[in-house]
Every structure is written in C-alpha cells, then in structure tokens.
Coordinates of C-alpha atoms and ligand atoms in Angstrom, one line a residue:
M1 CA -16.5 21.9 15.7
K2 CA -15.2 19.0 18.7
P3 CA -11.4 18.9 18.6
V4 CA -11.2 15.2 17.1
D5 CA -7.9 13.1 17.4
V6 CA -6.9 13.0 13.8
L7 CA -7.6 14.5 10.9
I8 CA -6.8 12.7 7.8
V9 CA -7.2 14.7 4.4
G10 CA -7.7 13.2 1.6
A11 CA -10.0 10.1 1.1
G12 CA -8.2 7.7 -1.5
P13 CA -6.6 5.1 -1.5
V14 CA -3.7 5.8 1.8
G15 CA -6.6 8.3 3.7
L16 CA -9.1 5.5 3.0
T17 CA -6.3 2.7 4.6
L18 CA -5.7 5.1 7.2
A19 CA -9.3 5.5 8.1
C20 CA -10.2 2.1 8.6
D21 CA -7.1 1.1 10.2
L22 CA -7.3 4.6 12.9
A23 CA -11.6 3.4 13.6
R24 CA -10.6 -1.0 14.1
R25 CA -8.5 0.8 16.9
G26 CA -11.2 2.9 17.8
A27 CA -8.9 6.1 17.3
G28 CA -11.7 9.7 16.5
F29 CA -11.4 11.2 13.9
R30 CA -12.6 13.1 10.9
L31 CA -11.7 12.3 7.1
I32 CA -12.5 14.7 5.0
D33 CA -12.0 15.0 0.8
S34 CA -11.8 18.4 -1.2
A35 CA -13.7 16.3 -4.3
L36 CA -17.1 16.5 -4.5
R37 CA -17.7 12.7 -5.4
P38 CA -15.2 9.3 -5.2
F39 CA -12.1 9.5 -8.0
E40 CA -13.1 7.7 -11.1
G41 CA -9.9 5.6 -13.0
S42 CA -8.4 2.2 -12.8
R43 CA -5.1 5.1 -12.3
G44 CA -3.4 2.1 -9.8
K45 CA -4.7 -0.6 -11.4
T46 CA -1.9 -3.3 -9.2
L47 CA -1.3 -4.1 -5.5
Q48 CA 1.8 -6.3 -4.6
P49 CA 1.9 -9.4 -2.6
R50 CA 2.8 -7.2 0.8
T51 CA -0.3 -4.9 0.2
L52 CA -2.2 -8.2 0.1
E53 CA -1.1 -10.2 2.6
L54 CA -2.4 -6.0 4.3
M55 CA -5.6 -6.2 2.9
D56 CA -5.9 -9.9 4.5
D57 CA -5.3 -8.5 8.1
L58 CA -7.4 -5.2 7.1
G59 CA -9.9 -7.5 6.6
V60 CA -11.2 -6.8 2.8
I61 CA -8.6 -9.3 0.7
D62 CA -12.0 -11.4 -0.1
W63 CA -13.2 -8.3 -1.7
I64 CA -10.2 -7.9 -3.6
M65 CA -9.8 -11.2 -5.4
A66 CA -13.5 -11.0 -6.4
R67 CA -13.1 -7.8 -8.2
G68 CA -10.1 -8.0 -10.0
E69 CA -7.6 -11.0 -11.1
W70 CA -4.1 -11.9 -10.8
T71 CA -2.1 -9.9 -13.4
P72 CA -2.2 -11.8 -16.2
A73 CA 0.7 -12.9 -19.3
I74 CA 1.9 -10.0 -21.3
R75 CA 1.7 -10.3 -24.8
T76 CA 4.6 -8.5 -27.0
H77 CA 3.1 -7.4 -30.5
Q78 CA 5.2 -6.9 -33.7
Q79 CA 4.0 -3.9 -36.0
G80 CA 1.4 -6.5 -38.0
G81 CA 0.5 -8.5 -36.0
E82 CA 2.9 -11.2 -35.2
I83 CA 3.4 -12.0 -31.5
T84 CA 7.5 -11.7 -29.8
I85 CA 7.5 -12.4 -26.2
E86 CA 4.9 -14.0 -24.1
H87 CA 5.7 -13.2 -20.2
L88 CA 3.9 -13.8 -17.4
F89 CA 4.5 -11.1 -14.5
G90 CA 7.1 -12.9 -11.5
A91 CA 5.1 -16.1 -12.6
R92 CA 5.1 -17.8 -8.9
P93 CA 3.4 -20.1 -7.0
P94 CA 1.7 -19.7 -3.6
T95 CA 3.9 -21.3 -0.5
P96 CA 3.0 -21.6 2.8
D97 CA 5.1 -18.7 3.6
T98 CA 3.8 -16.3 0.4
P99 CA 0.6 -17.1 0.2
Y100 CA 0.0 -14.1 -2.1
P101 CA 3.3 -14.6 -4.4
R102 CA 2.5 -12.1 -7.6
A103 CA 0.4 -9.1 -8.6
F104 CA -3.0 -8.8 -8.7
T105 CA -5.1 -6.3 -10.3
I106 CA -7.7 -4.0 -9.9
A107 CA -8.7 -0.8 -10.8
Q108 CA -7.7 1.4 -8.6
N109 CA -11.5 2.4 -8.3
L110 CA -12.7 -0.1 -7.2
T111 CA -10.5 -0.6 -4.5
E112 CA -11.2 2.5 -3.4
E113 CA -14.9 1.6 -3.1
I114 CA -14.0 -1.8 -1.8
L115 CA -11.9 0.7 1.1
R116 CA -14.6 2.5 1.1
R117 CA -17.3 -0.3 2.1
R118 CA -14.6 -1.7 4.8
L119 CA -14.6 2.1 6.5
A120 CA -18.3 2.1 6.3
E121 CA -18.4 -1.6 8.0
L122 CA -16.0 -0.4 10.4
G123 CA -18.4 2.7 11.2
G124 CA -16.1 5.5 9.6
R125 CA -18.0 8.2 7.1
I126 CA -16.9 10.1 4.4
E127 CA -16.7 13.9 3.9
Y128 CA -16.8 14.8 0.7
G129 CA -16.4 18.4 -0.5
V130 CA -14.6 20.0 2.5
G131 CA -11.2 20.6 1.8
L132 CA -7.8 21.7 3.5
V133 CA -7.1 25.2 3.6
A134 CA -4.3 26.5 6.7
L135 CA -2.8 24.7 9.5
E136 CA -1.5 25.9 12.8
Q137 CA 0.3 24.2 15.2
T138 CA 0.4 24.0 19.3
A139 CA 2.0 22.5 21.6
E140 CA -0.8 20.6 22.3
D141 CA -2.7 20.6 19.4
V142 CA -3.1 21.5 15.4
V143 CA -5.9 24.0 14.3
L144 CA -7.0 23.7 11.1
T145 CA -9.6 25.7 8.6
L146 CA -11.4 24.1 6.3
S147 CA -13.4 24.7 3.4
T148 CA -16.8 23.5 3.0
A149 CA -20.4 24.1 1.0
T150 CA -21.5 26.4 3.7
G151 CA -18.4 28.2 4.7
E152 CA -15.2 28.0 6.6
E153 CA -14.8 26.2 9.7
T154 CA -12.2 25.1 12.8
Q155 CA -10.9 21.5 13.6
R156 CA -9.3 20.5 16.3
A157 CA -7.2 17.6 16.2
S158 CA -3.9 16.6 17.6
Y159 CA -2.7 14.7 15.2
V160 CA -3.3 15.9 10.8
V161 CA -2.4 13.3 8.5
G162 CA -2.2 15.1 4.4
C163 CA -2.9 12.1 2.3
D164 CA -3.9 14.3 -0.1
G165 CA -2.4 13.2 -3.4
G166 CA 1.1 14.7 -4.7
R167 CA -0.5 17.9 -5.1
S168 CA -0.6 17.6 -1.4
T169 CA -2.0 21.2 0.5
V170 CA -0.8 19.8 4.3
R171 CA 2.7 19.5 2.5
G172 CA 2.5 23.1 1.2
L173 CA 1.4 24.6 4.5
L174 CA 4.1 22.8 6.3
G175 CA 6.6 24.4 4.0
V176 CA 8.4 20.7 3.5
S177 CA 9.8 20.6 0.2
F178 CA 9.2 18.2 -2.7
D179 CA 12.6 17.8 -4.3
G180 CA 13.0 16.0 -7.6
D181 CA 13.1 16.5 -11.5
T182 CA 9.7 16.7 -13.3
D183 CA 10.3 15.7 -17.1
E184 CA 8.2 16.9 -20.0
T185 CA 9.0 15.0 -22.6
R186 CA 7.8 11.7 -20.9
R187 CA 4.7 11.7 -20.9
L188 CA 1.7 8.9 -21.5
Y189 CA -2.0 9.1 -21.4
V190 CA -3.5 7.1 -19.7
A191 CA -7.8 6.0 -20.8
D192 CA -10.4 3.8 -19.6
V193 CA -11.5 2.7 -22.8
R194 CA -14.4 0.0 -23.8
L195 CA -13.2 -1.5 -26.9
S196 CA -13.5 -4.3 -29.9
G197 CA -11.4 -6.7 -31.4
L198 CA -8.6 -6.9 -29.0
D199 CA -8.9 -9.9 -26.1
R200 CA -9.2 -9.7 -22.3
T201 CA -6.6 -13.1 -21.7
T202 CA -3.8 -10.9 -21.9
W203 CA -1.7 -7.6 -21.1
H204 CA -1.3 -6.3 -25.1
S205 CA 2.3 -4.2 -25.2
W206 CA 3.1 -2.8 -28.9
R207 CA 6.5 -1.1 -29.4
G208 CA 7.7 0.4 -32.7
P209 CA 8.8 3.8 -33.6
A210 CA 6.0 5.9 -32.9
G211 CA 5.7 5.2 -29.5
M212 CA 4.7 2.6 -26.6
L213 CA 1.8 1.8 -26.4
N214 CA -0.5 -1.2 -23.4
L215 CA -3.6 -2.2 -23.8
A216 CA -4.3 -4.2 -20.3
P217 CA -7.9 -5.6 -19.8
L218 CA -9.8 -4.2 -15.9
A219 CA -11.1 -7.9 -15.1
T220 CA -14.6 -7.8 -14.1
T221 CA -15.4 -4.9 -15.8
D222 CA -15.6 -4.6 -20.0
L223 CA -12.8 -1.7 -19.7
F224 CA -8.8 -1.7 -21.1
Q225 CA -6.4 0.8 -19.5
C226 CA -4.3 2.4 -22.6
Q227 CA -1.2 3.7 -21.0
A228 CA 0.5 5.7 -25.0
S229 CA 3.7 7.8 -24.8
I230 CA 2.0 11.2 -25.8
P231 CA 3.2 12.2 -29.2
P232 CA 4.8 15.6 -29.7
Q233 CA 1.7 18.6 -30.4
A234 CA -0.5 16.4 -29.1
P235 CA -2.9 18.2 -26.7
D236 CA -2.7 17.3 -23.2
Q237 CA -6.4 15.6 -22.8
P238 CA -6.9 12.5 -25.3
T239 CA -10.2 12.0 -27.4
I240 CA -11.3 8.9 -28.0
E241 CA -10.5 9.7 -32.1
L242 CA -6.7 10.6 -30.9
L243 CA -6.6 7.3 -29.4
Q244 CA -8.0 5.2 -32.2
S245 CA -5.4 6.9 -35.0
I246 CA -2.5 6.1 -32.1
I247 CA -3.8 2.7 -32.0
D248 CA -4.0 1.8 -35.1
E249 CA -0.8 3.7 -36.2
R250 CA 1.1 1.4 -33.9
T251 CA -0.9 -1.6 -33.7
G252 CA -0.1 -1.7 -37.8
S253 CA -4.1 -2.7 -38.1
D254 CA -7.6 -1.6 -38.1
N255 CA -8.6 -4.8 -36.1
I256 CA -9.2 -2.6 -32.2
R257 CA -11.8 -0.2 -32.7
V258 CA -12.2 2.3 -29.3
L259 CA -15.7 2.4 -28.3
D260 CA -15.9 4.6 -24.8
M261 CA -13.8 6.0 -23.1
A262 CA -15.2 5.8 -19.4
W263 CA -12.3 7.9 -18.4
S264 CA -8.6 9.8 -18.9
T265 CA -6.0 12.0 -18.0
A266 CA -2.6 12.6 -19.5
W267 CA 0.9 11.8 -16.9
R268 CA 3.7 13.4 -16.6
L269 CA 7.0 11.7 -15.7
N270 CA 7.6 13.3 -11.9
V271 CA 9.8 12.2 -9.1
R272 CA 9.8 13.5 -5.9
L273 CA 10.7 12.8 -2.0
A274 CA 9.4 14.7 0.9
A275 CA 12.2 16.0 3.2
H276 CA 10.6 14.8 5.8
Y277 CA 7.2 12.5 6.5
R278 CA 6.5 14.9 10.0
V279 CA 6.4 18.5 11.3
G280 CA 5.6 18.3 15.0
R281 CA 1.8 16.8 14.9
A282 CA 1.8 16.9 11.4
F283 CA 2.2 13.6 9.0
L284 CA 2.6 13.4 5.4
A285 CA 1.1 9.7 4.1
G286 CA 0.9 8.3 -0.1
D287 CA 1.9 10.5 -2.9
A288 CA 1.9 13.7 -0.2
C289 CA 5.1 12.4 0.0
H290 CA 6.8 10.0 -2.8
V291 CA 5.9 10.9 -6.9
H292 CA 7.4 8.6 -9.6
S293 CA 6.7 6.8 -12.9
P294 CA 4.2 4.2 -12.6
A295 CA 6.3 1.4 -14.3
G296 CA 6.9 -1.2 -11.0
A297 CA 3.6 -1.1 -9.5
Q298 CA 4.9 0.5 -6.4
G299 CA 2.6 3.8 -6.1
L300 CA -0.3 2.7 -4.0
N301 CA 1.2 0.2 -2.4
T302 CA 4.0 2.1 -0.9
G303 CA 1.6 4.8 0.0
F304 CA -1.1 1.7 1.3
Q305 CA 1.9 0.5 3.6
D306 CA 2.8 4.5 4.7
A307 CA -0.7 4.5 5.9
Y308 CA 0.2 0.3 7.0
N309 CA 2.7 1.7 9.5
L310 CA 1.7 4.9 10.6
G311 CA -1.9 4.2 12.5
W312 CA -1.7 1.4 14.4
K313 CA 1.8 3.9 15.7
I314 CA -1.1 7.5 15.8
A315 CA -2.8 5.7 18.3
G316 CA -0.2 4.5 20.5
A317 CA 0.6 7.9 20.7
L318 CA -2.8 9.3 21.9
R319 CA -2.7 6.5 24.3
G320 CA 0.9 8.2 25.3
A321 CA 3.2 6.3 24.2
P322 CA 6.9 7.6 24.0
A323 CA 8.0 9.8 21.2
A324 CA 9.6 7.6 19.2
L325 CA 6.8 5.3 18.3
L326 CA 5.6 8.4 16.2
D327 CA 9.2 9.3 15.4
S328 CA 10.0 6.3 13.7
Y329 CA 7.4 6.5 10.9
E330 CA 9.4 8.5 9.2
A331 CA 12.8 6.8 9.6
E332 CA 11.1 3.6 8.6
R333 CA 9.2 4.9 5.5
R334 CA 10.6 7.6 3.9
P335 CA 14.8 5.7 2.9
I336 CA 12.2 2.2 1.4
A337 CA 10.1 5.9 -1.3
A338 CA 14.2 6.3 -1.5
W339 CA 14.5 3.6 -3.1
M340 CA 11.5 3.0 -4.6
L341 CA 11.9 6.6 -6.5
G342 CA 15.8 5.4 -7.7
M343 CA 14.0 1.8 -9.0
T344 CA 10.4 3.3 -10.5
S345 CA 13.2 6.2 -12.9
A346 CA 15.2 2.9 -14.2
L347 CA 12.4 0.8 -14.9
E348 CA 10.8 4.3 -16.5
A349 CA 13.8 4.5 -18.5
Q350 CA 14.2 1.4 -19.7
S351 CA 10.4 1.4 -20.9
F352 CA 11.0 4.6 -22.9
D353 CA 14.2 3.1 -24.4
M354 CA 12.8 -0.3 -25.8
K355 CA 9.2 1.8 -25.9
G356 CA 7.6 -1.2 -24.0
L357 CA 6.5 -2.6 -20.7
P358 CA 9.7 -4.3 -19.2
T359 CA 8.8 -7.5 -17.1
D360 CA 12.2 -8.2 -14.8
R361 CA 11.3 -7.6 -11.2
D362 CA 13.0 -7.3 -9.0
E363 CA 12.2 -9.1 -5.7
R364 CA 12.2 -6.2 -3.6
M365 CA 8.9 -5.0 -5.4
L366 CA 7.0 -7.0 -4.2
H367 CA 7.6 -5.6 -0.9
L368 CA 7.8 -9.6 0.6
T369 CA 11.6 -8.6 1.5
L370 CA 11.7 -4.9 2.7
N371 CA 12.2 -4.8 6.2
Y372 CA 13.2 -2.5 8.9
R373 CA 16.0 -3.8 10.8
D374 CA 17.6 -0.3 11.4
S375 CA 14.8 1.1 13.6
V376 CA 14.6 2.2 16.6
L377 CA 11.8 -0.6 16.4
A378 CA 13.2 -3.8 15.8
R379 CA 15.2 -5.8 19.0
E380 CA 16.7 -9.2 18.5
E381 CA 17.7 -10.1 21.4
R382 CA 18.4 -13.7 20.7
A383 CA 22.1 -15.3 21.2
A384 CA 21.0 -17.0 17.9
A385 CA 19.1 -15.2 15.8
G386 CA 16.7 -16.5 13.4
R387 CA 15.8 -16.7 9.8
V388 CA 13.7 -14.2 10.1
L389 CA 15.7 -10.9 11.8
A390 CA 13.7 -8.3 14.7
G391 CA 12.9 -5.7 12.1
D392 CA 11.5 -8.5 8.9
R393 CA 8.5 -9.5 7.6
I394 CA 6.7 -11.6 9.5
P395 CA 6.1 -15.0 6.8
D396 CA 3.0 -16.6 7.0
A397 CA 2.6 -20.5 8.3
T398 CA 0.7 -23.3 7.3
G399 CA 0.2 -26.6 9.4
L400 CA -1.3 -24.5 12.4
V401 CA -4.7 -26.6 14.8
W402 CA -5.6 -23.2 16.8
N403 CA -7.6 -23.2 19.5
G404 CA -8.2 -27.1 17.8
K405 CA -8.6 -25.8 14.6
P406 CA -6.4 -26.4 10.8
A407 CA -5.2 -23.0 11.0
R408 CA -2.0 -20.6 9.5
L409 CA -0.1 -18.1 11.0
F410 CA -1.5 -14.9 9.1
D411 CA -5.0 -16.6 10.3
V412 CA -3.3 -15.5 14.7
L413 CA -2.1 -13.5 13.5
R414 CA -5.3 -11.2 12.0
G415 CA -6.4 -8.0 13.0
P416 CA -5.1 -4.7 14.9
R417 CA -3.3 -6.0 17.6
P418 CA 0.1 -6.9 17.9
T419 CA 0.8 -10.4 19.5
V420 CA 3.2 -12.2 21.9
L421 CA 4.2 -15.7 19.9
A422 CA 6.3 -17.4 23.1
F423 CA 7.4 -20.4 22.4
G424 CA 7.8 -23.8 24.6
E425 CA 7.4 -24.0 27.8
G426 CA 9.2 -21.1 29.7
W427 CA 7.0 -18.5 30.0
G428 CA 4.6 -18.6 31.7
G429 CA 5.5 -16.6 34.6
A430 CA 6.3 -13.6 31.9
L431 CA 2.6 -14.0 30.6
A432 CA 1.3 -14.0 33.1
A433 CA 2.6 -10.7 34.4
L434 CA 2.1 -9.1 30.3
R435 CA -1.5 -10.7 30.8
A436 CA -2.5 -8.5 34.0
R437 CA -0.2 -5.4 32.7
F438 CA -2.1 -5.6 28.9
P439 CA -5.9 -6.0 28.2
E440 CA -7.0 -8.8 26.2
A441 CA -8.3 -6.0 23.2
Q442 CA -4.9 -4.1 23.3
L443 CA -2.0 -7.7 22.9
A444 CA -2.8 -11.0 21.7
I445 CA -0.8 -13.8 23.9
V446 CA -0.4 -17.1 22.0
Q447 CA 2.1 -20.1 23.9
I448 CA 3.1 -21.9 21.2
G449 CA 3.5 -26.0 21.6
P450 CA 2.0 -29.5 22.0
R451 CA 0.3 -27.9 25.0
G452 CA -0.2 -23.8 24.1
D453 CA -2.9 -21.9 21.8
V454 CA -1.3 -23.3 18.9
V455 CA 0.0 -26.4 17.8
D456 CA 2.8 -26.3 15.2
A457 CA 3.2 -30.4 15.0
E458 CA 5.0 -30.0 12.1
G459 CA 7.4 -27.9 12.9
R460 CA 6.6 -25.6 9.7
L461 CA 6.1 -22.6 11.6
A462 CA 9.6 -22.6 13.8
A463 CA 11.3 -23.7 9.9
G464 CA 9.3 -20.7 8.5
L465 CA 11.1 -18.4 10.8
G466 CA 14.5 -20.6 11.0
I467 CA 13.6 -20.8 15.3
A468 CA 16.3 -22.6 16.7
G469 CA 15.5 -22.5 21.3
A470 CA 12.7 -21.3 22.6
P471 CA 12.6 -17.8 22.1
L472 CA 9.4 -14.8 22.5
L473 CA 8.9 -12.6 19.8
V474 CA 6.7 -9.9 19.5
V475 CA 4.8 -9.2 16.2
R476 CA 4.3 -5.4 15.7
P477 CA 1.0 -4.2 14.5
D478 CA 1.8 -3.8 11.1
K479 CA 2.5 -7.6 11.5
Y480 CA 6.4 -7.4 11.1
L481 CA 9.0 -9.1 14.7
G482 CA 9.5 -6.3 16.5
L483 CA 11.4 -7.7 19.7
A484 CA 12.8 -11.2 19.6
T485 CA 14.4 -12.7 23.0
D486 CA 15.3 -15.7 24.7
R487 CA 15.2 -13.8 28.2
A488 CA 13.0 -14.9 30.3
D489 CA 12.5 -11.1 31.0
A490 CA 8.5 -9.8 31.8
A491 CA 10.3 -6.0 32.7
E492 CA 11.7 -6.1 29.1
V493 CA 8.9 -7.5 27.3
E494 CA 6.2 -5.1 28.8
A495 CA 8.6 -1.8 28.2
Y496 CA 8.7 -2.6 24.8
L497 CA 5.0 -3.1 24.6
Q498 CA 4.9 0.5 26.7
S499 CA 6.6 1.5 23.6
L500 CA 4.4 0.2 21.1
I501 CA 0.9 0.1 22.7
G502 CA 1.3 3.3 25.3
Ligands
FAD601 C1 -0.7 6.8 -14.4 C2 -0.5 6.0 -13.5 C3 -0.6 4.8 -13.0 C4 -0.5 4.4 -12.1 N1 -0.5 2.5 -11.3 C5 0.1 2.7 -10.0 C6 0.1 0.6 -10.6 O1 0.0 -0.4 -10.9 N2 0.3 0.7 -9.2 C7 0.2 1.7 -8.0 O2 0.7 1.0 -7.1 N3 0.2 2.6 -8.1 C8 0.0 3.4 -8.9 N4 -0.2 4.7 -9.6 C9 0.1 5.5 -8.1 C10 -1.3 5.7 -7.2 O3 -2.4 6.0 -8.5 C11 -1.4 6.1 -6.6 O4 -0.5 6.7 -5.5 C12 -2.3 6.4 -5.6 O5 -3.4 7.6 -6.1 C13 -1.6 7.5 -5.1 O6 -2.6 8.1 -3.4 P1 -3.0 9.1 -3.0 O7 -4.4 8.0 -1.2 O8 -1.9 8.8 -2.0 O9 -3.8 9.8 -3.0 P2 -4.4 10.7 -3.8 O10 -5.3 9.3 -5.1 O11 -4.2 11.4 -5.2 O12 -5.8 11.3 -3.6 C14 -6.1 11.7 -2.4 C15 -6.9 12.6 -2.4 O13 -6.5 14.1 -1.0 C16 -7.8 14.9 -2.0 N5 -7.7 16.4 -1.4 C17 -6.0 16.7 -2.3 N6 -5.4 18.2 -1.7 C18 -6.9 18.5 -0.8 C19 -7.2 19.0 0.6 N7 -6.8 20.3 0.5 N8 -7.6 19.1 1.3 C20 -8.8 18.0 1.2 N9 -8.5 16.4 0.4 C21 -7.7 16.8 -0.1 C22 -8.1 15.0 -3.6 O14 -9.2 15.1 -3.7 C23 -7.9 13.4 -3.4 O15 -9.2 12.1 -3.8 C24 -0.1 5.3 -10.9 C25 -0.4 6.5 -10.9 C26 -1.1 7.0 -12.6 C27 -1.3 8.1 -12.7

C-alpha cells in the first residue's frame, strides 16, 4: 500500500467529520471501519448550537435542517395521563450573532448519512470491513496493520487518528489509560420504535417509582427514540414485549402500543477520560478519548468539535507547521472534555434521582461560550481588548455588504482557510506582504471599511466583536479568534499565520 498522510480509524460521526475536513484541505487519507456497513440507530440525536455553526461551515447545514427539527418541548406526564410540566429546552430566538440558538434533534444515523454524502461530494470514500489490529511508530511515520476480508495488510501513514469509539483499539495499542468509573446500577434501554397512541408534537417523559421513561419523536422518520431505565434482573437486550410492559407500567395506561423496533441497545453509565489525546504521531478523538452519560447531549457534539479542532492542525503539520500546533490539540480539547464529564455526571445523577429529564441548561452546554483563551495559539495583543478575546468563538454578524452583496460574517468566513479581518485603512502594507506570502487557497484576507471588501455600514460587526479602534484579527480555520493586534507589523502576523498554516 502506498503511504498516506493520515489513516483515520472509525467512520462514525467523528471519523467522518475529520475525513470531510481533510478532504477539503487536499490532505491524503484512508478512512477505515471494521464494521461491514454504516451504523443504524438514533443514539446521539441532539446537536448543540456550536456544532450547527460548524456544520454550516462544513457545507452540510441545509441537509441537517431538512432531516431534523428544533428540539421540541418536553412534556412530563404523571402516571394516568395528567401533564405536570411542559418545558422547552433553552427556548431562545436566533440573534444576529447566534443564528442557531438552541438544540436541534436529528437521529445520529441521519447525521452520519449526511456526513457520508458530504464526504462523497468531496471525493472521499469509506472502506468498510477493514479494521486496525496493530500500530507501531517510527520517527518518520506510523506503521499500521489492517485486517481485511482478504487477510492482513500493512499501511504506512504520517499520522493515525483513532476515531474508533469508546472501546478504541488505537487507545489500547498506544497504552493510553482511560480512567474513570462504570456504574452497573445505572442502565438504560435505548431503542428506536414505531408506536401508536402517542402524539409526535413534543418529547414525552414519565417519572415514577419504577423508573424513567422518555419517548422522543425522531423528525422525518416514523420512529420514536425510547429511553427507559432497566428494571433489576431484566435482560441486556430489550424485546418489543419487554418495552411494551415497561411503557404500560410507567405510563399507567395501555394507550401506547409498540408496533415495531428498528434498533436497540442497552447502555450503562461509563464515565472515562483518556490520559492523553496524542502519543507521537497518533491521536484520539471523540468517544475514543471521552465517554460519559448521554444526559445533556454532549458526546457527538464534543467529538465533532474534536475533529474540527484537529483536521486543520494535521493539515498544517503536513505542510511543515511547528510542533506546537499539534500539541495544542490535547491542550485545547482535553480540559473541555474534563469539564463536560463532570457536568454530564451531575445531570445524570439529577435525572436518576428525579426519574425524569432535567431541563436546566448551562450556557456552556450549547458550546457557544467554550473557549481556548489559555491556548498557546491565543494571542491577545491589543491595547484595548474587545468583547471577543483571542481564543473565543467568533460570533456571527448581520447587515454586512460583501463585494457588493448582502452577507453575514459566517458567509465571509465559511470554508477551510483561516481569515485575516483587517479593520480600517491602515493595513495596506501588511496585507500586501501577506498576499505575497500566502496563496489565496491558504488564506482569506478581508478588509473591512467603507471602501473595503466588507462594508459594515451599520457597525454591527464592530459592535458584536466589541472592537475599539482598527485592529487586525486572525480567525482560525475552526472559527475561533487566534491573533488580535493593533500593531501594523506584517512580520508578526506572518509568523503567527505560518504557525497555523505551515
Ligand atoms: C443512548 C445514547 C444517547 C446519546 N445521545 C447523545 C446526544 O443526544 N448528543 C450527543 O452529542 N451524543 C449523544 N450520544 C453519544 C454519541 O452517540 C457518541 O458520542 C458518538 O457516537 C461518538 O462518535 P465516534 O465517532 O467517536 O464513535 P462511534 O460512533 O462509536 O464510531 C466508532 C467507529 O469506529 C469503528 N471501529 C471500532 N474499532 C475499530 C477498529 N479497530 N478498526 C476500524 N474501525 C473501528 C466502529 O465500527 C464505529 O463505526 C449518545 C450515546 C448514547 C449511547
């Protein structure tokens, strides 16, 4: 086998996202999955606002919107039919800086189908039935042994990324510990079922002494996702009859009939974090480095953002960017996972205690306020820093005119390149130097002003970012603010960009 730049192990949502991102950067990769076919099942069915923003950037947001719905209200029933609470998860309207303000529900298998479609559009493909079985690192590359239908083969790659789920082979082969706890007393059946007798306009939740039951309609399908705490001594896999008896008992009525079961699993509480996300040329992303409770709907979202953080860094390293770029992956992403594990565990405990779905939402769970301010890549060099600091998510802004057409900031930033946003007239010399150094395919340069590429006539962009004066901002490829400066020093900006792009 010819050496490749990157071997991606696992074609779940995280491996697919990484493959799409590498494909649009022109990096060479193989994407393998030991399963014979794509995963079927709705398990990670909630996308958080930050994930939606990045899906917009990746070019899949219209497809996502077409196959799901904004997470509907949740109706909590008392046994016997009385409705006690109707609650809308984080009911927030869109604002100019946050076009996707709240959680969105779409079955995970549909999200994966959309990512596969985007990957095919970008020219990538998935090799099913090919599993990683051994891994050895040299100074120059990684030597990987793959099992295929026709026997074993060897693949050399510059980098390997384990997106191979909670039982990650890559993590095991690297000897990275996965510390944490498993609690066998906290178990859930999760199943996709066809039902009669239940309306599809809200999620439904029942609390009772026997345990919790949640039935959530999956938009654009005829299925509900059923989550039910598992009674003591019940078998590991649910049957239709068992789910029917749980539903009858916990709803206190025989109105809801289970007609069919499309997919099911038994989940147990497992809270673990990998000690490292990187060992030499090997990386871990997604469930391979963090597993936790589904309460709070964080897993797929956090994994998606791991991949979005890593893809451009690997592409930069392949072009010769300094080592600090790859080191920043673990430094930026692992603390977020550590926080997320604590937060989802607290929600999980609340959920089991109240035998229902907790509906309080911390802003950080939407992933809009998570930031990389402490990262080596965050350079806040302004005399008077703005509202949005180096390391923060770049918010959207409306009311712009871009090359003569109405636009939002996310339109201007969309795509795999970093973007230089130069405010005011004083940056001509520095921008000319940057244009000479970096080809257009690697760097977008946007001048903002009355005669610039972008006209911020109503000042909404400047106000949204809290800009004082006329700074130059470098927006990273994953749409976080990297460098913010008001010194017209081309060499400083060029050195920073070189550390990102290579
Ligand atoms: C009940 C439940 C509800 C959930 N709800 C949510 C939610 O609402 N929101 C949310 O964000 N998350 C949720 N999650 C979590 C979410 O499903 C996971 O975080 C997500 O699937 C992780 O994606 P991944 O790509 O990292 O791993 P996976 O989806 O596990 O994919 C790993 C892939 O690697 C392959 N693989 C494994 N070993 C090898 C090998 N040796 N060689 C090659 N391939 C290999 C596997 O076949 C698989 O295709 C939920 C999970 C559960 C169980």
